Coordinates of N, CA and C in Angstrom, one line a residue:
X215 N 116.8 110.3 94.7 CA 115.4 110.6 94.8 C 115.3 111.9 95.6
X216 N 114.2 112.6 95.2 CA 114.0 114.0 95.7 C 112.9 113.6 97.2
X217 N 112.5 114.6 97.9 CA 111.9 114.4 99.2 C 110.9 115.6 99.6
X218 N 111.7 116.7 98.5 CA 110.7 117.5 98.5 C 110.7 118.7 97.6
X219 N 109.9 120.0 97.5 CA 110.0 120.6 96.3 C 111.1 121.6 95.5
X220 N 111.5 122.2 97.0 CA 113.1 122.5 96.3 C 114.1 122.2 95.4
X221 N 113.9 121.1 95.8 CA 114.9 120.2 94.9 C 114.6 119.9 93.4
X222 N 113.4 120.1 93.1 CA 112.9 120.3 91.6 C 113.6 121.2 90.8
X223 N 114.6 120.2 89.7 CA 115.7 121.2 88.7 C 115.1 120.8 87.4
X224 N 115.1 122.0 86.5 CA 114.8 121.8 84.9 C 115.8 120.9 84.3
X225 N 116.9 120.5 85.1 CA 118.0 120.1 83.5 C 117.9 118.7 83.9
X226 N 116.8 118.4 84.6 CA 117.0 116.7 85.0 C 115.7 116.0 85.3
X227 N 115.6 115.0 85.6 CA 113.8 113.9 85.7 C 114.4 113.8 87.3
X228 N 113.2 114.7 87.6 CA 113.3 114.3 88.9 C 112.3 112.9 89.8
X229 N 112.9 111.9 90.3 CA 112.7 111.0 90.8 C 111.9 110.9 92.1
X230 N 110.7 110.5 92.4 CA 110.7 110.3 94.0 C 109.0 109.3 94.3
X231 N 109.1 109.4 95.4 CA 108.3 108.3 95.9 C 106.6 109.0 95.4
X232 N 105.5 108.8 95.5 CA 104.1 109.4 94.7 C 104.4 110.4 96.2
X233 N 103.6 111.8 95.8 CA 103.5 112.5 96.8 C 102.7 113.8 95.9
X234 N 101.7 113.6 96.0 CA 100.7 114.7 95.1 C 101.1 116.0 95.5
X235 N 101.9 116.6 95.8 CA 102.4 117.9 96.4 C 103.2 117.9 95.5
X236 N 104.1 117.4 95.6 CA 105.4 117.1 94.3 C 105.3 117.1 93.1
X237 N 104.2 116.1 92.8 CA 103.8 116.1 91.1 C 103.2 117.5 90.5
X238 N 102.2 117.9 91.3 CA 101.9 119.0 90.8 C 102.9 120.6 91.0
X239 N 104.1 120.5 92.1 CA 104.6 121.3 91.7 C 105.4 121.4 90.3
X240 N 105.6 120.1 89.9 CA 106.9 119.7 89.1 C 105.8 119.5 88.1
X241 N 104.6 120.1 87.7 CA 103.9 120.2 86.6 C 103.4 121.1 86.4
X242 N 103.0 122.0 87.6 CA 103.1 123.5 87.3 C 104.6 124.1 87.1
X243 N 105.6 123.7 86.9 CA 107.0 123.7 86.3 C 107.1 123.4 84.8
X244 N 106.3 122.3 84.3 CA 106.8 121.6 83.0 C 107.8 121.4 83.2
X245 N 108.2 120.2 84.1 CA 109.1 119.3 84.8 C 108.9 117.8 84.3
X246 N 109.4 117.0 83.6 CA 109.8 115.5 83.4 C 110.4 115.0 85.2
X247 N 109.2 114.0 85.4 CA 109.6 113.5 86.5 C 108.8 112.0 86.3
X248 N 109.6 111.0 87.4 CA 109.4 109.6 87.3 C 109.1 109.4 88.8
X249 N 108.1 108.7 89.0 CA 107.9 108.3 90.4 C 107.9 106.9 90.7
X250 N 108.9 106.5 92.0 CA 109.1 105.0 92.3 C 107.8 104.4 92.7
X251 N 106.9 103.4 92.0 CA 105.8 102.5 92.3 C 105.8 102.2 93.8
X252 N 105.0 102.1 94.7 CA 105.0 101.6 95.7 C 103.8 100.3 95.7
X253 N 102.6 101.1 95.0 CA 101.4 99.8 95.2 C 100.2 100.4 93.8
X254 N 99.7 99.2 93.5 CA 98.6 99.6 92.2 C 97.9 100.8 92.1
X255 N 97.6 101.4 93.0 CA 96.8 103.0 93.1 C 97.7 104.0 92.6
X256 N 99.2 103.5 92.7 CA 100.3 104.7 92.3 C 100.4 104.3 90.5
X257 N 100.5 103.4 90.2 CA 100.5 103.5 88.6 C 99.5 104.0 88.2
X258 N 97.8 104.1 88.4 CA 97.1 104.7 87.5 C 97.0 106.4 88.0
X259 N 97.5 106.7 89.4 CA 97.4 107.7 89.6 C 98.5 108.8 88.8
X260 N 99.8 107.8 89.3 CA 100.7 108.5 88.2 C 100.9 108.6 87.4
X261 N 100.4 107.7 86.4 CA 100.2 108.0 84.7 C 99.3 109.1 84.6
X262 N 98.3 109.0 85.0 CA 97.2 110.3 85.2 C 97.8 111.5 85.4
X263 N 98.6 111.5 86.2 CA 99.2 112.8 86.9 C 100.3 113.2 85.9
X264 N 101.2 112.2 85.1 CA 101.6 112.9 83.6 C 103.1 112.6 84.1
X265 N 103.3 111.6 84.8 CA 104.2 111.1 85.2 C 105.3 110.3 83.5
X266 N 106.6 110.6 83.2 CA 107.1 110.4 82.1 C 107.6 109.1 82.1
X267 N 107.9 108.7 83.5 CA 108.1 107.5 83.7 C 107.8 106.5 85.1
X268 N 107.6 105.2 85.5 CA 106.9 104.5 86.3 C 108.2 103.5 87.0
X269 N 108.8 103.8 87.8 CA 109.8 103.0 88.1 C 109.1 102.2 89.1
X270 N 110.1 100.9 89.0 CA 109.7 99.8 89.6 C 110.8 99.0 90.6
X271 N 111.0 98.9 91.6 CA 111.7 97.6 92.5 C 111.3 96.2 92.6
X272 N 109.6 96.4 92.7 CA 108.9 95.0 92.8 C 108.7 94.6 91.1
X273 N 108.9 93.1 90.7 CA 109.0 92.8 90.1 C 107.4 92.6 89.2
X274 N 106.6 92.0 90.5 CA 105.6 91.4 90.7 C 104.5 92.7 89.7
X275 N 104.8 93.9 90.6 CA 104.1 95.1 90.1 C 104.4 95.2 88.8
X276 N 105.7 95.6 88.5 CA 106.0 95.9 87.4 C 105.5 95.1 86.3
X277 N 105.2 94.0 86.1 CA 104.6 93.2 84.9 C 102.8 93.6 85.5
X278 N 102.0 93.8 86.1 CA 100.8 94.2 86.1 C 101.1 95.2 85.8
X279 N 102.3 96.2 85.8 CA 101.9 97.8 85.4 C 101.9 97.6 83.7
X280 N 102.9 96.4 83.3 CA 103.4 96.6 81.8 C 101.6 95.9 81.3
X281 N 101.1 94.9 82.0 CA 99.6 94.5 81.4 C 98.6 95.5 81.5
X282 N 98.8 96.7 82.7 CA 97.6 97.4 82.0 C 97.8 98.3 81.5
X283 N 99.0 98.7 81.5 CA 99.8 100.0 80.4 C 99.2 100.0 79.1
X284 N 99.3 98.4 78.6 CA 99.2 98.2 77.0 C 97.1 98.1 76.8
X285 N 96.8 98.2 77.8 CA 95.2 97.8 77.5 C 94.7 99.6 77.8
X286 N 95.3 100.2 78.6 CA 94.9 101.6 78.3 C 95.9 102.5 78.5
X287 N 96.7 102.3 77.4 CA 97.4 103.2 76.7 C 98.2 104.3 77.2
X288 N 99.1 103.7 78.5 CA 99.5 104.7 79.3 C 100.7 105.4 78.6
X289 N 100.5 106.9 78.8 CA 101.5 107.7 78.3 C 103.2 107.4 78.9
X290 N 102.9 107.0 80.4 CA 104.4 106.9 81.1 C 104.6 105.3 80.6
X291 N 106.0 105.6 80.9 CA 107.2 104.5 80.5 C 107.8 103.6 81.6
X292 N 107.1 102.1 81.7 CA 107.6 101.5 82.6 C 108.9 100.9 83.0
X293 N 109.7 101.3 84.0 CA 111.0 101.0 84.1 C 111.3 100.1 85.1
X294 N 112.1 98.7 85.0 CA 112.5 98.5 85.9 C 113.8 98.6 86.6
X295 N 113.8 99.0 87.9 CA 115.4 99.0 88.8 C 115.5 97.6 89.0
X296 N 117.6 98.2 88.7 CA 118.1 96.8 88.4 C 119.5 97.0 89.4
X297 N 120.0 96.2 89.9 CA 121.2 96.1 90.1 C 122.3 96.4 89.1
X298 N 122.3 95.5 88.2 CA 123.1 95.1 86.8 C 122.8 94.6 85.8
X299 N 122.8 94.8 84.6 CA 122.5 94.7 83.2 C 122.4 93.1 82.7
X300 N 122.7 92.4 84.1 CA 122.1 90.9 83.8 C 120.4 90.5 84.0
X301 N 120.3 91.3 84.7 CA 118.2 90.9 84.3 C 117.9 91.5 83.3
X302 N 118.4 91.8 82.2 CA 117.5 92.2 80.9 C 116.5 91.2 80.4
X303 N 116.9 90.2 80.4 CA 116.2 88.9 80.3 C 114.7 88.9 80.7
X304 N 114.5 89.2 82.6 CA 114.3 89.2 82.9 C 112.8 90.0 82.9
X305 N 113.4 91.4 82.6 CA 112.5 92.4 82.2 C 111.7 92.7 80.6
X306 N 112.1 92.0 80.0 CA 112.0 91.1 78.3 C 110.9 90.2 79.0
X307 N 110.8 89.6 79.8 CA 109.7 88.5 80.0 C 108.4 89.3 80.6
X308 N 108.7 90.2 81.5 CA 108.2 91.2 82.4 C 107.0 92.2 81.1
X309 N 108.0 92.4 80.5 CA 106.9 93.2 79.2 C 107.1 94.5 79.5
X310 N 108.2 94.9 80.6 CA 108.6 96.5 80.7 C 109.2 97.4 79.8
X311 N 109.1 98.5 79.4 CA 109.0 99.2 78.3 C 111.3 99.4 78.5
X312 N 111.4 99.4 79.8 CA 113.2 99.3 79.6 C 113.5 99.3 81.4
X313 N 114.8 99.0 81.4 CA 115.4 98.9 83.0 C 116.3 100.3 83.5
X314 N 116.5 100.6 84.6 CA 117.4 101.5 85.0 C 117.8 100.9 86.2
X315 N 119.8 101.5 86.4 CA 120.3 100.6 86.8 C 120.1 101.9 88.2
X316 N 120.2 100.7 89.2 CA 119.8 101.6 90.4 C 121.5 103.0 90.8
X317 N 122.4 102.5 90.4 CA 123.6 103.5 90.5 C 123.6 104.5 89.6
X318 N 122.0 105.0 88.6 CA 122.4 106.1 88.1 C 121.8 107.0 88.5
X319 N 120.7 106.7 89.7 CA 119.6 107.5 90.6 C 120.4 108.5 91.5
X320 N 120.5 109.5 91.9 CA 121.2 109.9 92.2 C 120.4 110.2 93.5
X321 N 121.0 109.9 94.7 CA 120.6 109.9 95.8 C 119.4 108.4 96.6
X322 N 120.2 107.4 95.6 CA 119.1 106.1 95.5 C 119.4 105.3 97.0
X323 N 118.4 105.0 97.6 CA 118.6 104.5 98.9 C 118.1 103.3 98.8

């Protein structure tokens, strides 16, 4: 996860916590970037903000994000973090659009 705007690279989605400083540099870029959910004001702000994808830790969130994704048609792509490729199941029940495993984040804390 990034922390701040330097670290914004074209050849990659850059990851980080909601920080309206950040989105809009990395959109005045035409930058693919995903931002880690923290609480319900961050899913509709980030899909709004053109966010490509919606990562998740809380489980709980994540299936309200996947219920109101599908009722207004959110452009971003909800993901859940996973340990290991044994909660697929899991996230299948959830209604999440797919999972990402937390060791492919690069700088994931």
């Amino acid at each position: 996860f990034i922390n701040e705007n330097k670290k914004l690279k074209k050849d990659q989605i850059s990851c980080f916590l909601y920080n309206e400083e950040i989105i809009q540099n990395a959109r005045n870029e035409d930058l693919d970037f995903a931002v880690l959910i923290q609480d319900k004001n961050e899913i509709f702000l980030s899909n709004a903000l053109g966010a490509k994808f919606l990562i998740f830790n809380d489980e709980n969130l994540a299936h309200f994000a996947s219920e109101v994704a599908e009722f207004y048609l959110f452009d971003s792509k909800i993901l859940l973090l996973v340990e290991n490729l044994h909660k697929l199941e899991k996230a299948y029940e959830l209604r999440v659009d797919g999972v990402i495993l937390k060791s492919l984040i690069q700088d994931y804390h």
